């Protein structure tokens, strides 16, 4: 897949927060085979940019870094964080999160569109964390976003795809635009499901970081993403209400 | 033998203690940069929980294995150590966090609301269930540092406060470098993990053992210090910053205390604290021998839990040339010259 002119080999993107240690994070990232890691700046910064040591570990992974604005509650906060991220990581990429509700971590889609417009005008390449709402998707694309990241379910909930018909509609509305399921996945089967629907990639963090063995779980997600993608390309059969014998039955009259 | 210890945090003091126990004739001088014991050590802000099994929820098995030495060591050295166990609770809607915690740890007993009220009447009725780790304990870190320092001085160790000595300046056969995060100048893979804490005085609340409140975003704990004083900790932020508690962290810490018992709302905020824990990339401690200098560092959030075991190993390294592969990834012994 190609995002903002960058060709990616892996369709799995992994977050770097919440692991038992940076060493386990690095191993999990390797096991996942991902090309892109996200890193949160807000919580790990502080007045003196004292998060250097951890950012150094993330940089040493040698992968593309997608800084995010996790925990920002207004367009203004998200824009400031994005500017800082560009300086720290030297990338125009930003995963834009503007959070509406402290408890559910639902995106504030109004603030999101506002921040996306401003950041695109400043030359950022924005990956907006959004809902499956089509009206919002249209506005983000109008604002200049060349990729959308709709949620599967609320951040960290591990519920899988909460609104499958809505996600299918979004996919069919934007058949060519890169669409990445971001947030809410708990199991590899959830990731496979997203890929089977034709989504281009998935992004996750908690499901791997908080697993009992993050390294094994990262590998499991990698294989699920590959399997789901292959299934999508192979054009799966439709579900039907009646059984269809897979062995031809000779000599029997057709039933109608 | 003449041994110099740099740093009078929990690691430096326990190491000095272990050296003295191993060889009472050994001449020990301790150099501490601050003017008072514990004034500049991150040990000052520790929770002081002796909880090898609770910690295993996120720590490597080595922490649980080494940490069990602390359960026997601290009560012997510090009589005020309380071995009353520890409790883990979650708000009703976060019950799955409690299930996961139980699944991933050992020795915790699932108890119901009645049993919980029996152990801690002030938590009664607030939580439907809890986990009780009966074998764990807690201590007051600042008192522990004082007691260790006094005992060492009484037994003949020299304590130089306000001393910025470096290994190169010291005339000693062996230098034990326990400077914590300050040693990042010589240990480049050492990083700081910022922690913030509060000390509250809440005379209306009576809790006698550490209580952890699980929460998907901010798992926090309250440790009683006696006489209505409680330590509430601690955030974990990937940052080497050693000052400045943020408003956000303060709110999270206060919310945790309030969730345990609303009477904490009336508490007096006696102190806010912030420092950075020294940690290696795998969050496990290291003993690194480089010539006559032995670095003991990277105890991360487990200073009081791991220092007794690391101190014992350090004494073994110094006196008996021991090699402990589980914590030693480098071993550059002093070259013996004729």
XYZ file of C-alpha atoms in Angstrom:
594
model
C 0.000 0.000 0.000
C 1.024 3.568 -0.574
C 0.399 6.416 1.877
C 1.449 9.972 1.096
C 3.817 8.657 -1.563
C 5.471 6.127 0.770
C 5.286 2.468 -0.200
C 4.653 0.168 2.776
C 5.293 -3.579 2.878
C 3.389 -4.299 6.065
C -0.299 -3.610 6.643
C 0.101 -3.616 10.394
C 1.014 -0.478 12.336
C 1.942 -0.728 15.996
C 1.843 1.699 18.910
C 4.792 1.925 21.316
C 3.018 2.745 24.600
C 2.115 0.601 27.610
C 4.592 -2.275 27.133
C 6.210 -3.845 30.219
C 9.559 -2.411 29.065
C 11.095 -0.692 26.029
C 13.047 -3.900 25.342
C 9.822 -5.913 25.067
C 8.308 -3.158 22.931
C 11.239 -3.401 20.510
C 10.939 -7.205 20.327
C 7.193 -7.012 19.730
C 7.701 -4.472 16.965
C 10.212 -6.813 15.306
C 7.852 -9.778 15.638
C 5.060 -7.763 14.050
C 7.132 -6.985 10.960
C 5.513 -3.548 10.832
C 6.935 -0.611 8.850
C 5.278 2.113 10.897
C 5.274 2.657 14.655
C 3.241 5.322 16.372
C 4.572 7.227 19.342
C 2.749 9.496 21.702
C 4.415 12.793 22.445
C 2.133 14.463 24.837
C 2.502 12.279 27.886
C 6.151 11.523 27.352
C 7.405 15.031 26.904
C 7.437 17.528 29.731
C 8.947 20.943 29.806
C 12.519 19.944 28.983
C 11.763 17.415 26.233
C 13.106 14.909 28.688
C 11.546 11.981 26.824
C 14.718 11.840 24.703
C 15.838 8.423 25.954
C 12.575 6.719 25.003
C 12.337 8.542 21.669
C 15.888 7.397 20.987
C 14.815 3.778 21.508
C 11.890 4.318 19.112
C 14.188 5.909 16.508
C 16.656 3.026 16.814
C 13.953 0.639 15.579
C 14.805 2.074 12.173
C 11.156 2.217 11.103
C 8.939 5.042 9.959
C 7.654 6.951 12.973
C 4.099 8.223 13.006
C 3.857 10.614 15.964
C 0.400 10.922 17.452
C -1.436 13.563 19.414
C -2.983 11.111 21.899
C -4.726 12.754 24.804
C -5.267 16.136 23.118
C -8.697 17.554 23.847
C -8.752 20.525 21.496
C -7.617 21.415 17.990
C -5.191 23.924 19.460
C -3.526 21.359 21.720
C -3.293 18.850 18.865
C -1.715 21.417 16.543
C 0.909 22.381 19.139
C 1.721 18.715 19.754
C 1.991 18.033 16.009
C 4.424 20.918 15.615
C 6.554 19.574 18.447
C 6.435 16.065 16.916
C 7.650 17.376 13.574
C 10.621 18.951 15.337
C 11.465 15.884 17.434
C 11.068 13.217 14.748
C 11.719 15.244 11.607
C 8.606 13.941 9.853
C 5.608 15.715 8.320
C 3.438 12.745 9.325
C 1.057 13.058 12.230
C -1.656 10.765 13.515
C -4.184 13.324 14.534
C -6.288 12.561 17.581
C -8.630 15.113 19.083
C -10.510 13.532 21.939
C -14.057 14.613 22.783
C -14.747 12.637 25.878
C -12.310 11.791 28.641
C -14.105 8.598 29.538
C -14.912 7.011 26.159
C -12.050 8.665 24.239
C -14.415 9.248 21.315
C -12.967 11.523 18.632
C -14.104 15.150 18.634
C -14.834 15.228 14.910
C -15.375 19.013 14.823
C -11.996 19.727 16.407
C -10.482 17.024 14.211
C -11.574 18.667 10.955
C -10.448 22.065 12.202
C -7.005 20.756 13.229
C -6.632 18.739 10.001
C -7.275 21.867 7.881
C -4.697 23.874 9.798
C -2.048 21.133 9.798
C -2.463 20.381 6.070
C -2.023 24.102 5.359
C 1.231 23.943 7.363
C 2.474 21.093 5.170
C 1.708 18.191 7.505
C 0.590 14.822 6.143
C -2.314 14.026 8.401
C -3.593 10.579 9.448
C -6.865 11.483 11.201
C -8.316 9.189 13.880
C -12.030 9.445 13.142
C -15.331 7.571 13.319
C -16.984 5.779 10.395
C -19.216 8.837 9.796
C -19.322 9.635 6.071
C -19.953 13.357 6.493
C -16.863 13.680 8.642
C -14.873 11.541 6.187
C -15.855 13.882 3.322
C -14.719 16.931 5.302
C -11.406 15.338 6.229
C -10.755 14.456 2.594
C -11.778 18.015 1.585
C -9.308 19.277 4.194
C -6.548 17.411 2.356
C -6.236 14.121 4.256
C -5.046 11.346 1.937
C -5.725 8.566 4.423
C -8.482 8.010 7.000
C -8.236 6.057 10.221
C -11.720 5.125 11.421
C -12.061 3.383 14.774
C -13.054 -0.237 15.139
C -14.339 0.442 18.664
C -13.334 2.851 21.465
C -9.581 3.064 22.171
C -8.312 0.197 24.310
C -11.717 -1.511 24.485
C -10.615 -4.630 22.595
C -14.141 -5.104 21.236
C -13.344 -5.544 17.552
C -15.422 -3.902 14.821
C -18.444 -2.381 16.555
C -20.198 -1.114 13.399
C -19.474 -3.458 10.507
C -22.143 -2.089 8.133
C -20.901 1.465 8.737
C -17.308 0.448 8.021
C -18.415 -1.378 4.833
C -20.224 1.751 3.672
C -17.140 3.894 4.294
C -15.012 1.422 2.336
C -17.389 1.487 -0.625
C -17.631 5.295 -0.515
C -13.840 5.576 -0.778
C -12.683 2.561 -2.786
C -9.289 4.089 -3.613
C -8.392 6.060 -0.481
C -6.135 4.253 2.025
C -8.320 3.342 5.024
C -6.788 2.072 8.239
C -8.746 0.640 11.162
C -7.370 2.334 14.246
C -8.333 1.440 17.798
C -10.611 -1.026 19.517
C -9.105 -4.278 18.261
C -8.462 -6.959 20.870
C -7.847 -10.169 18.947
C -6.072 -11.193 15.746
C -9.472 -12.323 14.407
C -10.663 -8.706 14.712
C -7.724 -7.587 12.570
C -8.408 -10.330 10.037
C -12.046 -9.213 9.920
C -11.039 -5.614 9.150
C -8.749 -6.773 6.365
C -11.423 -9.094 4.926
C -13.687 -6.036 4.595
C -11.066 -4.522 2.317
C -9.440 -2.127 4.774
C -5.883 -1.349 3.762
C -4.254 -1.772 7.162
C -4.864 -1.873 10.908
C -3.236 0.066 13.726
C -3.151 -1.266 17.262
C -1.376 -0.856 20.560
C -3.168 -2.078 23.702
C -4.052 -5.518 22.285
C -0.346 -6.264 21.888
C 1.193 -4.190 24.685
C -1.144 -5.484 27.398
C -1.173 -9.116 26.264
C 0.493 -11.546 28.668
C 3.178 -12.092 26.010
C 3.314 -9.036 23.741
C 5.923 -10.581 21.416
C 3.858 -13.693 20.635
C 0.719 -11.562 20.259
C 2.482 -9.223 17.812
C 3.348 -12.207 15.624
C -0.219 -13.495 15.838
C -1.576 -10.135 14.647
C 0.945 -10.048 11.797
C -0.264 -13.411 10.496
C -3.930 -12.454 10.949
C -3.444 -9.260 8.940
C -1.778 -11.217 6.151
C -4.516 -13.860 6.193
C -7.283 -11.244 6.138
C -5.668 -9.362 3.275
C -5.186 -12.570 1.261
C -8.820 -13.517 1.895
C -9.992 -10.120 0.630
C -7.913 -10.456 -2.547
C -9.187 -14.002 -3.080
C -12.808 -12.743 -3.304
C -14.532 -14.742 -0.564
C -17.862 -16.472 -1.115
C -21.042 -14.914 0.234
C -22.741 -16.372 3.288
C -26.052 -18.077 2.479
C -28.909 -19.430 4.495
C -28.965 -22.871 2.833
C -26.368 -25.589 2.801
C -24.628 -26.144 -0.526
C -23.069 -29.565 -0.915
C -19.438 -29.332 -1.860
C -19.612 -32.749 -3.459
C -21.819 -33.017 -6.551
C -24.721 -35.364 -5.943
C -25.519 -37.346 -9.092
C -28.818 -38.919 -9.928
C -30.994 -36.778 -7.694
C -33.757 -34.581 -8.912
C -33.438 -30.813 -8.260
C -35.566 -29.572 -5.437
C -37.445 -26.332 -5.877
C 39.809 -3.624 52.086
C 38.765 -0.031 51.544
C 35.464 0.446 49.725
C 33.880 3.714 48.635
C 30.157 3.859 47.899
C 28.840 6.761 45.839
C 25.195 7.575 46.426
C 23.263 7.167 49.675
C 19.967 6.148 48.154
C 18.521 2.766 48.987
C 20.953 0.908 46.727
C 24.075 2.618 48.079
C 23.064 2.127 51.717
C 21.989 -1.504 51.344
C 25.196 -2.251 49.413
C 27.286 -0.683 52.211
C 25.310 -2.727 54.728
C 25.938 -5.981 52.843
C 29.664 -5.214 52.519
C 29.921 -4.651 56.254
C 28.035 -7.855 57.029
C 30.287 -9.808 54.656
C 33.462 -8.318 56.159
C 33.063 -6.355 59.411
C 36.690 -5.235 59.095
C 36.124 -3.593 55.735
C 36.648 0.178 55.695
C 33.598 1.856 54.144
C 33.143 5.480 53.121
C 29.853 6.650 51.644
C 29.714 9.783 49.483
C 26.378 11.531 49.079
C 25.957 14.672 46.996
C 23.099 16.110 49.072
C 23.425 17.637 52.529
C 20.958 15.235 54.150
C 20.314 11.526 53.765
C 17.722 10.919 51.092
C 17.381 14.574 50.121
C 18.339 14.017 46.477
C 17.675 10.296 46.098
C 14.683 9.074 44.134
C 14.294 6.502 46.958
C 12.794 9.394 48.889
C 9.676 9.268 46.720
C 9.305 5.494 46.671
C 6.098 3.779 47.694
C 8.001 1.369 49.912
C 5.813 -1.582 48.959
C 7.445 -4.983 49.363
C 5.240 -6.645 46.776
C 7.124 -9.192 44.651
C 3.933 -10.925 43.514
C 1.836 -7.844 42.752
C 4.735 -6.428 40.750
C 4.891 -9.584 38.630
C 1.762 -8.396 36.826
C 4.020 -6.258 34.644
C 7.583 -7.067 35.776
C 9.847 -9.894 34.626
C 9.992 -13.095 36.754
C 13.465 -12.059 37.969
C 11.913 -9.178 39.939
C 9.610 -11.585 41.774
C 12.438 -14.036 42.421
C 14.904 -11.464 43.784
C 12.187 -9.445 45.502
C 11.319 -12.245 47.882
C 14.592 -11.646 49.711
C 13.273 -8.220 50.683
C 10.392 -9.768 52.645
C 12.800 -11.348 55.075
C 15.573 -8.700 54.944
C 13.697 -5.492 55.718
C 11.840 -6.657 58.856
C 15.222 -7.749 60.240
C 16.933 -4.411 59.539
C 13.960 -2.101 59.948
C 11.662 -3.154 62.800
C 8.886 -0.806 61.680
C 8.402 -2.801 58.453
C 4.793 -3.993 58.394
C 4.034 -7.424 56.976
C 0.261 -7.092 56.700
C -0.069 -8.062 53.045
C -1.408 -5.882 50.273
C -4.761 -5.450 48.569
C -5.755 -4.963 44.957
C -9.153 -3.533 44.066
C -10.915 -2.199 40.981
C -14.051 -0.211 40.465
C -17.001 -2.336 39.497
C -16.874 -1.524 35.804
C -13.157 -2.392 35.672
C -13.730 -5.889 37.069
C -11.963 -7.423 34.080
C -8.752 -5.652 35.150
C -8.966 -7.483 38.474
C -9.499 -10.816 36.694
C -6.475 -10.225 34.517
C -4.355 -9.184 37.499
C -5.360 -12.395 39.303
C -4.581 -14.509 36.245
C -1.111 -13.066 35.820
C 0.089 -13.132 39.422
C 0.575 -15.772 42.080
C -0.241 -15.992 45.829
C -3.122 -13.507 45.629
C -6.343 -14.717 47.211
C -9.691 -13.618 45.786
C -11.725 -12.251 48.688
C -15.294 -10.964 48.902
C -16.647 -7.693 50.266
C -17.136 -9.106 53.773
C -13.584 -10.346 54.033
C -12.335 -7.044 52.630
C -14.321 -5.119 55.236
C -12.777 -7.349 57.887
C -9.257 -6.496 56.710
C -9.864 -2.820 55.978
C -13.125 -1.517 57.470
C -12.704 1.793 55.629
C -12.872 0.014 52.263
C -15.914 -2.033 53.305
C -18.934 -1.623 51.057
C -16.930 0.246 48.426
C -15.691 -2.782 46.486
C -17.503 -6.044 45.776
C -14.305 -8.065 45.760
C -10.531 -7.752 45.978
C -7.274 -9.677 45.788
C -5.313 -10.166 48.990
C -1.562 -10.864 48.826
C -1.035 -11.930 52.437
C 2.736 -12.406 52.263
C 3.621 -8.881 51.125
C 4.584 -5.894 53.251
C 5.461 -2.212 53.283
C 7.837 0.220 54.912
C 8.500 3.943 55.161
C 11.321 4.671 52.676
C 12.576 7.824 54.385
C 12.754 6.159 57.760
C 14.483 3.157 56.153
C 17.218 5.373 54.669
C 17.760 7.104 58.021
C 17.934 3.865 59.966
C 20.393 2.303 57.517
C 22.612 5.400 57.510
C 22.658 5.632 61.339
C 23.457 1.964 61.682
C 26.304 2.203 59.176
C 27.806 5.225 60.928
C 27.458 3.552 64.314
C 29.396 0.584 62.949
C 32.243 2.744 61.752
C 31.387 3.690 58.173
C 32.220 7.265 57.145
C 29.373 9.235 55.684
C 30.386 12.292 53.623
C 27.374 14.440 52.907
C 27.590 17.183 50.304
C 30.343 15.216 48.555
C 30.361 15.308 44.783
C 33.166 12.730 44.615
C 33.585 10.677 41.451
C 35.171 7.242 41.243
C 38.409 8.717 39.857
C 38.823 11.020 42.874
C 38.558 8.273 45.438
C 41.393 6.422 47.005
C 39.707 3.046 47.519
C 40.265 -0.536 46.433
C 36.732 -0.768 45.119
C 34.176 1.921 44.276
C 30.493 0.990 44.289
C 28.703 3.488 42.050
C 25.042 3.738 43.084
C 24.282 7.177 41.667
C 21.016 6.167 40.042
C 20.082 8.248 37.007
C 23.096 10.532 37.502
C 25.262 7.609 36.332
C 23.766 7.922 32.842
C 27.020 9.746 31.981
C 28.798 6.385 32.228
C 25.878 4.049 31.519
C 24.432 5.389 28.267
C 21.588 2.841 28.126
C 20.205 4.117 31.434
C 17.047 6.201 31.078
C 14.720 8.003 33.449
C 11.077 7.054 33.993
C 9.327 9.940 35.657
C 7.166 9.266 38.680
C 4.943 11.677 40.567
C 3.467 11.208 44.034
C 1.567 12.934 46.801
C 1.628 12.739 50.550
C -1.752 13.282 52.141
C -2.802 13.610 55.745
C -6.275 12.147 56.130
C -6.962 11.502 59.818
C -10.506 10.372 58.946
C -9.263 7.458 56.867
C -7.868 4.323 58.472
C -6.163 1.982 55.998
C -3.425 -0.249 57.338
C -1.869 -1.862 54.249
C -1.032 -0.833 50.677
C -4.002 -0.791 48.322
C -3.667 -0.806 44.548
C -6.531 0.554 42.492
C -6.535 -0.976 39.035
C -7.675 1.222 36.234
C -7.116 0.716 32.516
C -5.386 4.069 32.175
C -3.881 4.984 35.519
C -3.170 2.141 37.924
C -2.303 3.827 41.222
C -1.778 2.893 44.832
C -2.087 4.241 48.359
C 0.444 3.262 51.019
C -0.182 4.085 54.687
C 2.674 5.828 56.481
C 0.959 5.744 59.882
C -0.843 8.393 61.925
C -3.276 9.232 59.140
C -0.556 9.951 56.579
C -0.715 8.289 53.146
C 1.536 8.193 50.143
C -0.358 8.174 46.827
C 1.645 7.069 43.807
C 2.775 6.928 41.223
C 2.704 7.931 37.617
C 5.066 6.307 35.100
C 6.054 8.575 32.252
C 8.841 7.975 29.741
C 10.781 11.089 30.650
C 13.949 11.867 32.570
C 12.439 15.017 34.039
C 13.062 15.226 37.791
C 10.937 18.202 38.717
C 7.416 19.480 38.093
C 4.330 17.456 38.934
C 1.694 18.189 36.299
C -1.887 19.181 37.077
C -3.077 16.158 35.112
C -1.034 13.762 37.252
C -2.203 15.461 40.439
C -5.835 14.992 39.368
C -5.236 11.327 38.560
C -3.541 10.687 41.893
C -6.267 12.454 43.861
C -8.984 10.636 41.926
C -7.446 7.304 42.867
C -7.395 8.216 46.545
C -10.953 9.541 46.328
C -12.129 6.332 44.635
C -10.766 4.279 47.542
C -12.528 6.401 50.110
C -14.299 9.734 49.547
C -13.022 10.900 52.935
C -9.701 11.530 51.151
C -11.400 14.615 49.690
C -10.898 16.273 53.064
C -7.222 15.341 53.219
C -4.470 17.881 53.610
C -1.907 17.772 50.771
C 1.342 17.694 52.713
C 3.726 17.235 49.844
C 3.948 16.652 46.130
C 6.949 14.771 44.842
C 8.529 14.013 41.512
C 11.687 12.269 40.382
C 12.912 9.893 37.677
C 13.583 6.224 38.275
C 16.764 4.848 36.715
C 15.965 2.036 34.277
C 17.674 -0.025 31.588
C 15.737 -0.896 28.406
C 14.376 -4.150 29.873
C 13.567 -2.432 33.200
C 15.799 -4.935 35.002
C 18.699 -4.050 37.339
C 22.371 -4.477 36.488
C 25.654 -4.943 38.265
C 28.444 -3.885 35.908
C 32.038 -4.301 36.923
C 34.493 -2.018 35.173
C 37.915 -2.361 36.715
C 37.719 -1.301 40.365
C 34.341 0.375 39.820
C 31.168 -1.645 40.297
C 28.002 0.010 39.013
C 24.774 -1.117 40.658
C 21.869 0.560 38.941
C 18.586 0.340 37.052
C 16.342 -0.728 39.928
C 13.511 1.155 38.173
C 10.372 1.117 40.343
C 11.723 -1.665 42.543
C 14.395 0.030 44.671
C 13.285 -1.230 48.086
C 12.167 -4.577 46.689
C 15.374 -5.436 44.833
C 18.132 -3.690 46.778
C 18.597 -6.422 49.445
C 19.253 -9.080 46.762
C 21.442 -6.772 44.674
C 23.391 -5.711 47.747
C 24.105 -9.341 48.583
C 25.240 -9.994 45.011
C 27.383 -6.859 45.016
C 29.189 -8.050 48.145
C 29.737 -11.386 46.410
C 31.170 -9.634 43.373
C 33.495 -7.491 45.493
C 34.758 -10.102 47.935
C 34.382 -13.432 46.171
C 34.657 -12.513 42.493
C 31.158 -13.923 41.962
C 29.433 -13.684 38.621
C 25.641 -13.322 38.573
C 24.593 -13.707 34.947
C 20.976 -12.723 35.645
C 22.066 -9.152 36.457
C 25.568 -8.960 34.962
C 25.807 -8.254 31.253
C 29.358 -6.876 31.509
C 32.259 -8.020 33.627
C 35.489 -6.158 33.127
C 37.531 -7.288 36.100
C 40.361 -5.247 37.366
C 43.518 -6.316 35.600
C 45.927 -7.713 38.089
C 49.382 -6.329 37.474
C 52.472 -7.797 39.020
